[in-house]
Each structure stands twice: as C-alpha cells, then as structure tokens.
PDB file of C-alpha atoms in Angstrom:
ATOM      1  CA  MET C 161      81.241  68.534 107.809  1.00 69.00           C
ATOM      2  CA  ASN C 162      82.415  66.861 104.848  1.00 82.00           C
ATOM      3  CA  GLU C 163      85.682  66.791 102.896  1.00 92.00           C
ATOM      4  CA  PHE C 164      85.611  70.582 101.698  1.00 97.00           C
ATOM      5  CA  VAL C 165      84.548  71.837 105.096  1.00 98.00           C
ATOM      6  CA  THR C 166      85.734  70.873 108.391  1.00 98.00           C
ATOM      7  CA  TYR C 167      84.710  71.753 112.220  1.00 98.00           C
ATOM      8  CA  GLN C 168      86.887  72.217 114.932  1.00 97.00           C
ATOM      9  CA  SER C 169      85.187  72.656 118.669  1.00 97.00           C
ATOM     10  CA  GLU C 170      87.102  74.363 121.062  1.00 96.00           C
ATOM     11  CA  GLU C 171      85.898  75.256 124.602  1.00 94.00           C
ATOM     12  CA  ASN C 172      84.475  78.597 123.502  1.00 93.00           C
ATOM     13  CA  TYR C 173      84.335  78.746 120.084  1.00 97.00           C
ATOM     14  CA  ALA C 174      84.447  76.641 116.973  1.00 98.00           C
ATOM     15  CA  ILE C 175      86.603  76.741 113.915  1.00 98.00           C
ATOM     16  CA  ILE C 176      85.104  76.146 110.597  1.00 98.00           C
ATOM     17  CA  THR C 177      87.740  75.904 107.777  1.00 98.00           C
ATOM     18  CA  ILE C 178      86.955  75.939 103.863  1.00 98.00           C
ATOM     19  CA  ASN C 179      89.066  73.732 101.929  1.00 97.00           C
ATOM     20  CA  ASN C 180      88.275  73.519  98.360  1.00 96.00           C
ATOM     21  CA  GLY C 181      91.448  73.545  95.841  1.00 92.00           C
ATOM     22  CA  LYS C 182      93.639  76.247  94.691  1.00 94.00           C
ATOM     23  CA  ALA C 183      90.563  78.742  94.763  1.00 96.00           C
ATOM     24  CA  ASN C 184      89.095  77.652  97.511  1.00 97.00           C
ATOM     25  CA  ALA C 185      85.956  78.082  95.537  1.00 97.00           C
ATOM     26  CA  ILE C 186      82.423  78.196  97.019  1.00 98.00           C
ATOM     27  CA  SER C 187      80.477  74.916  95.731  1.00 97.00           C
ATOM     28  CA  HIS C 188      77.345  73.362  96.504  1.00 96.00           C
ATOM     29  CA  GLU C 189      79.135  71.181  98.541  1.00 97.00           C
ATOM     30  CA  VAL C 190      80.907  74.025 100.534  1.00 98.00           C
ATOM     31  CA  ILE C 191      77.361  75.696 101.221  1.00 98.00           C
ATOM     32  CA  ALA C 192      76.101  72.618 102.589  1.00 97.00           C
ATOM     33  CA  GLY C 193      79.098  72.053 104.925  1.00 98.00           C
ATOM     34  CA  LEU C 194      78.936  75.588 106.013  1.00 98.00           C
ATOM     35  CA  ASN C 195      75.448  75.654 106.523  1.00 98.00           C
ATOM     36  CA  GLU C 196      75.907  72.073 108.733  1.00 98.00           C
ATOM     37  CA  GLY C 197      78.854  73.471 110.719  1.00 98.00           C
ATOM     38  CA  LEU C 198      76.686  76.938 111.648  1.00 98.00           C
ATOM     39  CA  ASP C 199      73.913  74.675 112.579  1.00 98.00           C
ATOM     40  CA  LYS C 200      76.663  72.528 114.941  1.00 98.00           C
ATOM     41  CA  ALA C 201      78.022  75.928 116.128  1.00 98.00           C
ATOM     42  CA  GLU C 202      74.703  77.409 116.955  1.00 98.00           C
ATOM     43  CA  LYS C 203      73.474  73.960 118.756  1.00 98.00           C
ATOM     44  CA  GLU C 204      76.958  73.710 120.908  1.00 97.00           C
ATOM     45  CA  ASP C 205      76.466  77.413 121.653  1.00 97.00           C
ATOM     46  CA  LYS C 206      79.703  78.612 120.278  1.00 97.00           C
ATOM     47  CA  VAL C 207      80.976  81.583 118.748  1.00 98.00           C
ATOM     48  CA  VAL C 208      82.480  80.868 115.117  1.00 98.00           C
ATOM     49  CA  ILE C 209      85.654  81.463 113.489  1.00 98.00           C
ATOM     50  CA  LEU C 210      85.361  81.325 109.788  1.00 98.00           C
ATOM     51  CA  THR C 211      88.623  80.798 107.946  1.00 98.00           C
ATOM     52  CA  GLY C 212      90.206  79.345 104.558  1.00 98.00           C
ATOM     53  CA  THR C 213      93.699  78.179 103.376  1.00 96.00           C
ATOM     54  CA  ASP C 214      97.178  79.847 103.493  1.00 94.00           C
ATOM     55  CA  GLY C 215      96.915  82.357 100.957  1.00 96.00           C
ATOM     56  CA  ILE C 216      93.073  82.641 100.496  1.00 98.00           C
ATOM     57  CA  PHE C 217      89.942  82.799 101.734  1.00 98.00           C
ATOM     58  CA  SER C 218      87.595  82.116  98.920  1.00 98.00           C
ATOM     59  CA  GLY C 219      88.162  83.009  95.227  1.00 97.00           C
ATOM     60  CA  GLY C 220      84.424  82.971  94.835  1.00 97.00           C
ATOM     61  CA  PHE C 221      81.907  80.496  93.278  1.00 96.00           C
ATOM     62  CA  ASP C 222      82.886  77.756  91.621  1.00 94.00           C
ATOM     63  CA  LEU C 223      83.194  78.773  87.947  1.00 90.00           C
ATOM     64  CA  LYS C 224      82.587  75.382  86.532  1.00 92.00           C
ATOM     65  CA  VAL C 225      79.281  74.926  87.843  1.00 92.00           C
ATOM     66  CA  MET C 226      78.548  78.711  87.224  1.00 91.00           C
ATOM     67  CA  THR C 227      79.536  78.529  83.535  1.00 87.00           C
ATOM     68  CA  LYS C 228      77.630  74.927  83.036  1.00 89.00           C
ATOM     69  CA  SER C 229      73.931  77.121  82.357  1.00 87.00           C
ATOM     70  CA  PRO C 230      72.151  79.961  83.533  1.00 85.00           C
ATOM     71  CA  GLU C 231      69.946  77.937  85.286  1.00 87.00           C
ATOM     72  CA  SER C 232      73.156  76.102  87.268  1.00 90.00           C
ATOM     73  CA  ALA C 233      74.351  79.560  88.068  1.00 90.00           C
ATOM     74  CA  ILE C 234      71.290  81.061  89.279  1.00 92.00           C
ATOM     75  CA  GLU C 235      70.702  77.625  91.383  1.00 94.00           C
ATOM     76  CA  LEU C 236      74.086  78.168  92.991  1.00 95.00           C
ATOM     77  CA  VAL C 237      73.883  81.963  93.654  1.00 95.00           C
ATOM     78  CA  THR C 238      70.612  81.280  95.304  1.00 96.00           C
ATOM     79  CA  LYS C 239      72.476  78.820  97.698  1.00 97.00           C
ATOM     80  CA  GLY C 240      75.077  81.288  98.385  1.00 98.00           C
ATOM     81  CA  SER C 241      72.719  84.228  98.814  1.00 98.00           C
ATOM     82  CA  LYS C 242      70.656  82.015 101.546  1.00 98.00           C
ATOM     83  CA  LEU C 243      73.774  81.255 103.199  1.00 98.00           C
ATOM     84  CA  SER C 244      74.842  85.218 103.617  1.00 98.00           C
ATOM     85  CA  LEU C 245      71.062  85.764 104.740  1.00 98.00           C
ATOM     86  CA  LYS C 246      71.803  83.096 107.625  1.00 98.00           C
ATOM     87  CA  MET C 247      74.986  84.569 108.435  1.00 98.00           C
ATOM     88  CA  LEU C 248      73.859  87.967 109.075  1.00 98.00           C
ATOM     89  CA  SER C 249      71.087  86.762 110.874  1.00 98.00           C
ATOM     90  CA  PHE C 250      73.203  83.924 113.054  1.00 98.00           C
ATOM     91  CA  PRO C 251      72.192  84.311 116.538  1.00 98.00           C
ATOM     92  CA  LYS C 252      76.454  83.522 117.634  1.00 98.00           C
ATOM     93  CA  PRO C 253      78.876  86.141 116.814  1.00 98.00           C
ATOM     94  CA  ILE C 254      80.668  85.031 113.755  1.00 98.00           C
ATOM     95  CA  ILE C 255      84.380  86.379 112.903  1.00 98.00           C
ATOM     96  CA  LEU C 256      85.827  85.604 109.483  1.00 98.00           C
ATOM     97  CA  ALA C 257      89.750  85.179 109.738  1.00 98.00           C
ATOM     98  CA  CYS C 258      90.678  85.931 106.166  1.00 98.00           C
ATOM     99  CA  ASN C 259      93.877  84.214 104.856  1.00 97.00           C
ATOM    100  CA  GLY C 260      94.497  86.178 101.846  1.00 98.00           C
ATOM    101  CA  HIS C 261      92.489  86.673  98.524  1.00 98.00           C
ATOM    102  CA  ALA C 262      88.851  87.164  98.777  1.00 98.00           C
ATOM    103  CA  ILE C 263      87.071  87.661  95.730  1.00 98.00           C
ATOM    104  CA  ALA C 264      83.486  87.669  94.497  1.00 97.00           C
ATOM    105  CA  LYS C 265      81.562  85.372  96.978  1.00 98.00           C
ATOM    106  CA  GLY C 266      84.191  85.349  99.259  1.00 98.00           C
ATOM    107  CA  ALA C 267      84.352  89.039  99.628  1.00 98.00           C
ATOM    108  CA  PHE C 268      80.325  88.574 100.207  1.00 98.00           C
ATOM    109  CA  LEU C 269      81.051  86.414 102.887  1.00 98.00           C
ATOM    110  CA  LEU C 270      83.530  88.954 104.345  1.00 98.00           C
ATOM    111  CA  LEU C 271      80.298  91.402 104.179  1.00 98.00           C
ATOM    112  CA  SER C 272      78.143  88.844 106.008  1.00 98.00           C
ATOM    113  CA  VAL C 273      79.753  88.179 109.060  1.00 98.00           C
ATOM    114  CA  ASP C 274      80.152  90.317 112.490  1.00 98.00           C
ATOM    115  CA  TYR C 275      84.200  90.954 112.741  1.00 98.00           C
ATOM    116  CA  ARG C 276      86.416  90.626 109.796  1.00 98.00           C
ATOM    117  CA  ILE C 277      90.625  90.014 110.110  1.00 98.00           C
ATOM    118  CA  GLY C 278      92.982  89.846 107.342  1.00 98.00           C
ATOM    119  CA  VAL C 279      96.413  89.489 106.501  1.00 98.00           C
ATOM    120  CA  GLU C 280      99.061  92.044 105.364  1.00 98.00           C
ATOM    121  CA  GLY C 281     100.358  91.191 101.795  1.00 97.00           C
ATOM    122  CA  ASP C 282      99.772  91.597  98.098  1.00 97.00           C
ATOM    123  CA  PHE C 283      96.224  90.166  98.246  1.00 98.00           C
ATOM    124  CA  LYS C 284      93.038  90.679  96.329  1.00 98.00           C
ATOM    125  CA  ILE C 285      89.841  91.634  97.809  1.00 98.00           C
ATOM    126  CA  GLY C 286      86.500  92.470  96.237  1.00 98.00           C
ATOM    127  CA  LEU C 287      83.855  92.032  93.978  1.00 98.00           C
ATOM    128  CA  ASN C 288      84.996  91.463  90.303  1.00 97.00           C
ATOM    129  CA  GLU C 289      81.296  90.349  88.650  1.00 95.00           C
ATOM    130  CA  VAL C 290      81.153  93.314  86.370  1.00 95.00           C
ATOM    131  CA  LEU C 291      85.185  92.559  85.500  1.00 95.00           C
ATOM    132  CA  ILE C 292      84.027  88.998  84.556  1.00 92.00           C
ATOM    133  CA  GLY C 293      80.994  89.994  82.641  1.00 91.00           C
ATOM    134  CA  MET C 294      78.571  89.465  85.365  1.00 91.00           C
ATOM    135  CA  THR C 295      75.654  91.501  85.922  1.00 92.00           C
ATOM    136  CA  MET C 296      75.745  91.733  89.693  1.00 95.00           C
ATOM    137  CA  HIS C 297      72.553  89.633  91.089  1.00 95.00           C
ATOM    138  CA  ASN C 298      69.995  91.911  93.272  1.00 96.00           C
ATOM    139  CA  ALA C 299      70.957  89.887  96.563  1.00 97.00           C
ATOM    140  CA  GLY C 300      74.684  90.658  96.116  1.00 97.00           C
ATOM    141  CA  ILE C 301      73.775  94.342  95.859  1.00 97.00           C
ATOM    142  CA  ALA C 302      71.529  94.034  98.820  1.00 98.00           C
ATOM    143  CA  ILE C 303      74.573  92.657 101.004  1.00 98.00           C
ATOM    144  CA  ALA C 304      76.849  95.422  99.770  1.00 98.00           C
ATOM    145  CA  ASN C 305      74.640  97.715 100.291  1.00 96.00           C
ATOM    146  CA  ALA C 306      73.843  96.971 103.839  1.00 95.00           C
ATOM    147  CA  ARG C 307      77.947  96.833 104.588  1.00 94.00           C
ATOM    148  CA  LEU C 308      79.617  99.286 102.353  1.00 96.00           C
ATOM    149  CA  SER C 309      79.378 103.187 102.363  1.00 91.00           C
ATOM    150  CA  GLU C 310      77.695 104.638  98.886  1.00 91.00           C
ATOM    151  CA  VAL C 311      81.356 105.760  97.866  1.00 94.00           C
ATOM    152  CA  TYR C 312      82.772 102.193  98.059  1.00 97.00           C
ATOM    153  CA  LEU C 313      79.349 100.469  96.865  1.00 97.00           C
ATOM    154  CA  ASN C 314      79.690 102.357  93.522  1.00 97.00           C
ATOM    155  CA  ARG C 315      83.388 101.468  93.367  1.00 98.00           C
ATOM    156  CA  SER C 316      82.867  97.974  94.228  1.00 98.00           C
ATOM    157  CA  VAL C 317      79.889  96.886  92.611  1.00 97.00           C
ATOM    158  CA  ASN C 318      79.565  99.220  89.633  1.00 97.00           C
ATOM    159  CA  ASN C 319      83.453  99.664  88.794  1.00 97.00           C
ATOM    160  CA  ALA C 320      84.393  96.093  90.219  1.00 98.00           C
ATOM    161  CA  GLU C 321      87.295  97.513  92.035  1.00 98.00           C
ATOM    162  CA  ILE C 322      89.532  95.313  93.880  1.00 98.00           C
ATOM    163  CA  PHE C 323      91.435  96.006  96.823  1.00 98.00           C
ATOM    164  CA  ASN C 324      94.537  95.423  98.786  1.00 98.00           C
ATOM    165  CA  PRO C 325      94.291  94.299 102.419  1.00 98.00           C
ATOM    166  CA  LYS C 326      95.161  98.085 103.589  1.00 97.00           C
ATOM    167  CA  ASP C 327      92.295  99.516 101.461  1.00 97.00           C
ATOM    168  CA  ALA C 328      89.726  96.663 102.035  1.00 98.00           C
ATOM    169  CA  VAL C 329      89.628  98.087 105.375  1.00 97.00           C
ATOM    170  CA  LYS C 330      88.887 101.624 104.207  1.00 97.00           C
ATOM    171  CA  ALA C 331      86.171 100.044 101.824  1.00 97.00           C
ATOM    172  CA  GLY C 332      84.580  98.115 104.633  1.00 97.00           C
ATOM    173  CA  PHE C 333      85.263  94.582 103.636  1.00 98.00           C
ATOM    174  CA  LEU C 334      87.685  94.130 106.770  1.00 98.00           C
ATOM    175  CA  ASP C 335      87.845  95.232 110.346  1.00 98.00           C
ATOM    176  CA  MET C 336      91.448  95.049 110.631  1.00 98.00           C
ATOM    177  CA  ILE C 337      94.693  93.485 109.110  1.00 98.00           C
ATOM    178  CA  VAL C 338      97.837  91.713 110.831  1.00 98.00           C
ATOM    179  CA  PRO C 339     100.941  89.744 109.818  1.00 98.00           C
ATOM    180  CA  GLU C 340      99.805  86.310 108.746  1.00 96.00           C
ATOM    181  CA  THR C 341     101.278  84.434 111.888  1.00 97.00           C
ATOM    182  CA  HIS C 342      99.213  86.614 114.079  1.00 98.00           C
ATOM    183  CA  LEU C 343      95.634  86.086 112.271  1.00 98.00           C
ATOM    184  CA  MET C 344      94.513  82.812 114.118  1.00 98.00           C
ATOM    185  CA  PRO C 345      95.761  83.658 117.511  1.00 98.00           C
ATOM    186  CA  THR C 346      94.381  87.102 116.776  1.00 98.00           C
ATOM    187  CA  ALA C 347      90.936  85.524 115.776  1.00 98.00           C
ATOM    188  CA  LYS C 348      91.057  83.205 118.606  1.00 98.00           C
ATOM    189  CA  LYS C 349      91.152  86.338 120.944  1.00 98.00           C
ATOM    190  CA  VAL C 350      88.484  87.999 119.578  1.00 98.00           C
ATOM    191  CA  ALA C 351      86.380  85.121 119.966  1.00 98.00           C
ATOM    192  CA  GLU C 352      87.228  84.946 123.700  1.00 97.00           C
ATOM    193  CA  MET C 353      86.320  88.649 123.852  1.00 97.00           C
ATOM    194  CA  PHE C 354      82.937  87.682 122.096  1.00 97.00           C
ATOM    195  CA  THR C 355      82.265  85.216 124.885  1.00 96.00           C
ATOM    196  CA  LYS C 356      81.786  88.003 127.341  1.00 96.00           C
ATOM    197  CA  LEU C 357      78.718  89.313 125.378  1.00 97.00           C
ATOM    198  CA  ASN C 358      75.331  88.796 126.404  1.00 97.00           C
ATOM    199  CA  LYS C 359      74.233  86.295 124.053  1.00 95.00           C
ATOM    200  CA  LYS C 360      70.429  87.028 124.285  1.00 97.00           C
ATOM    201  CA  ALA C 361      71.177  91.169 123.835  1.00 98.00           C
ATOM    202  CA  HIS C 362      73.616  90.104 120.999  1.00 98.00           C
ATOM    203  CA  ALA C 363      71.111  87.890 118.983  1.00 98.00           C
ATOM    204  CA  GLU C 364      68.437  90.497 119.399  1.00 98.00           C
ATOM    205  CA  THR C 365      70.165  93.677 118.997  1.00 98.00           C
ATOM    206  CA  LYS C 366      71.630  92.233 115.656  1.00 98.00           C
ATOM    207  CA  LEU C 367      68.502  91.524 114.343  1.00 98.00           C
ATOM    208  CA  LYS C 368      67.203  95.005 115.138  1.00 98.00           C
ATOM    209  CA  VAL C 369      70.410  96.693 113.758  1.00 97.00           C
ATOM    210  CA  ARG C 370      69.910  94.451 110.533  1.00 97.00           C
ATOM    211  CA  GLN C 371      66.353  94.203 110.123  1.00 98.00           C
ATOM    212  CA  HIS C 372      65.887  96.519 107.244  1.00 97.00           C
ATOM    213  CA  HIS C 373      68.731  94.791 105.423  1.00 97.00           C
ATOM    214  CA  LEU C 374      67.870  91.413 106.018  1.00 98.00           C
ATOM    215  CA  LYS C 375      64.129  92.218 104.358  1.00 98.00           C
ATOM    216  CA  ASN C 376      65.686  93.884 101.661  1.00 98.00           C
ATOM    217  CA  LEU C 377      68.005  90.779 100.829  1.00 98.00           C
ATOM    218  CA  GLU C 378      65.232  88.439 101.575  1.00 98.00           C
ATOM    219  CA  ASN C 379      63.197  90.331  98.789  1.00 97.00           C
ATOM    220  CA  ALA C 380      66.152  90.479  96.483  1.00 97.00           C
ATOM    221  CA  ILE C 381      66.598  86.401  96.883  1.00 97.00           C
ATOM    222  CA  LEU C 382      63.138  86.097  95.495  1.00 96.00           C
ATOM    223  CA  GLU C 383      63.639  88.295  92.802  1.00 95.00           C
ATOM    224  CA  ASP C 384      66.824  86.767  91.744  1.00 93.00           C
ATOM    225  CA  ALA C 385      65.027  83.199  91.679  1.00 90.00           C
ATOM    226  CA  LYS C 386      62.843  84.905  89.018  1.00 88.00           C
ATOM    227  CA  ASN C 387      65.882  85.732  86.621  1.00 83.00           C
ATOM    228  CA  SER C 388      68.854  83.975  85.202  1.00 76.00           C
ATOM    229  CA  ILE C 389      72.770  84.587  85.690  1.00 77.00           C
ATOM    230  CA  SER C 390      75.317  84.099  83.123  1.00 65.00           C
ATOM    231  CA  LEU C 391      78.872  85.184  82.585  1.00 67.00           C
ATOM    232  CA  ASP C 392      79.341  87.262  79.230  1.00 66.00           C
ATOM    233  CA  ALA C 393      82.819  87.118  79.132  1.00 52.00           C
TER     234      ALA C 393
END
C-alpha cells in the first residue's frame, strides 16, 4: 500500500498491517493506505485481518498533525471518521488483531470492525480525548454509542477511563484476549470461520443491523466539518 501500511494476500483472507513508528500513529498516509488496502481486499473478495506492531495497535491520531492547527486537526479527524464509516459498512468481515495498546483513534478502530482479538498483558485500551484536553467530536460519540453500553459509554467518553485488555472485553472494545503468541493464529482461525458465512447475507445483514448508527455517523461527520477541533492541554 505504502511505507506505513502493508498488505499481505492469503488464500481466504488479507492481512493489513499498520507500521508507523513507536506510537503507530494514524496519519493521513496511514488512512490512505488503509483505504487502499480495504479496497483491494474487497476487489479480491477477502476477509480482512487488521493489525499493528509488537506491543501496540495504535496510539491514535498523529499528534504533530493534530496540534498544527484546528483546521489541520479537523481534516485528519474527518478522514478518520470516514474511514470508520467505511469499515462499519464494509461488505467483508473485518477482524482486528490488537497487538497491545489501542488509544483514541486506535480504540475507535476497535469499535469499527466485526471482531476484535486482544493480547494479555499490561496494555492500555480506551478513549483519552477528554484526558488530553480534546472535546469529543460528534463522530467519536456516534461510533462509541453504537458499540458500547450506556455505562461504558459514559465511563469511556465522558471520563476518559482507560482499560486493561481484560476489562476492555467487559467494556466492549474487545471480544476476546489471548496470549501474545496466539494472536495471529487465532485471528487467522477466526478469519477462516468467517469465510463460511454467506457473503451476500453477511453484507446485507450488517447494513440492516447498523443502519441507524451508520446514518447517525454520517450526520455527525457533516456536523464535525462545520466546527474545529483543538487540544486544550
């Protein structure tokens, strides 16, 4: 895809890997690579496994871009929100193999896929926007509202509570956790299981189940575009 996102095609699935430095930050280039990878997987009719690097899936949006200016921040956030919209409505199953930490947009990507596998260990998962002085954007609230219970929605979005992997399962960020050495083998096994689904039925049912939330997210993205985003640290 590009130097920050790689694509590996296997017989029944494709592995898309983010590799962008220590924080595995979500930058314009990463988003472009992810979009390209998803498009290729759809064209190849492949289940997707999305993953990061050892110890971290992603620490969130690229802070160099986010702190450059309010306009720069909203541009990146809007692209990220549109990526989540694409993933939530993607016709093929998406499995996320979370290598460790998943913070801010990294956690939002966990909320944008069909199945999430994390690793055991001292890792942080959650939405830290309020903690770092960012008023949560409308699209972020819409994504969280679609996938988290009301209790964890408030704890995660309003209170910026960060969870360990075990508690992240309870909160709704992950579906299961495994030892680190089992992460990719488990993701591949789940991918093979997903290939047994009827493709048309999966795609159409996903859209029916998520119809209300997808519409809310579309409206939230439009609303966010009218505003600015800044960090008040």
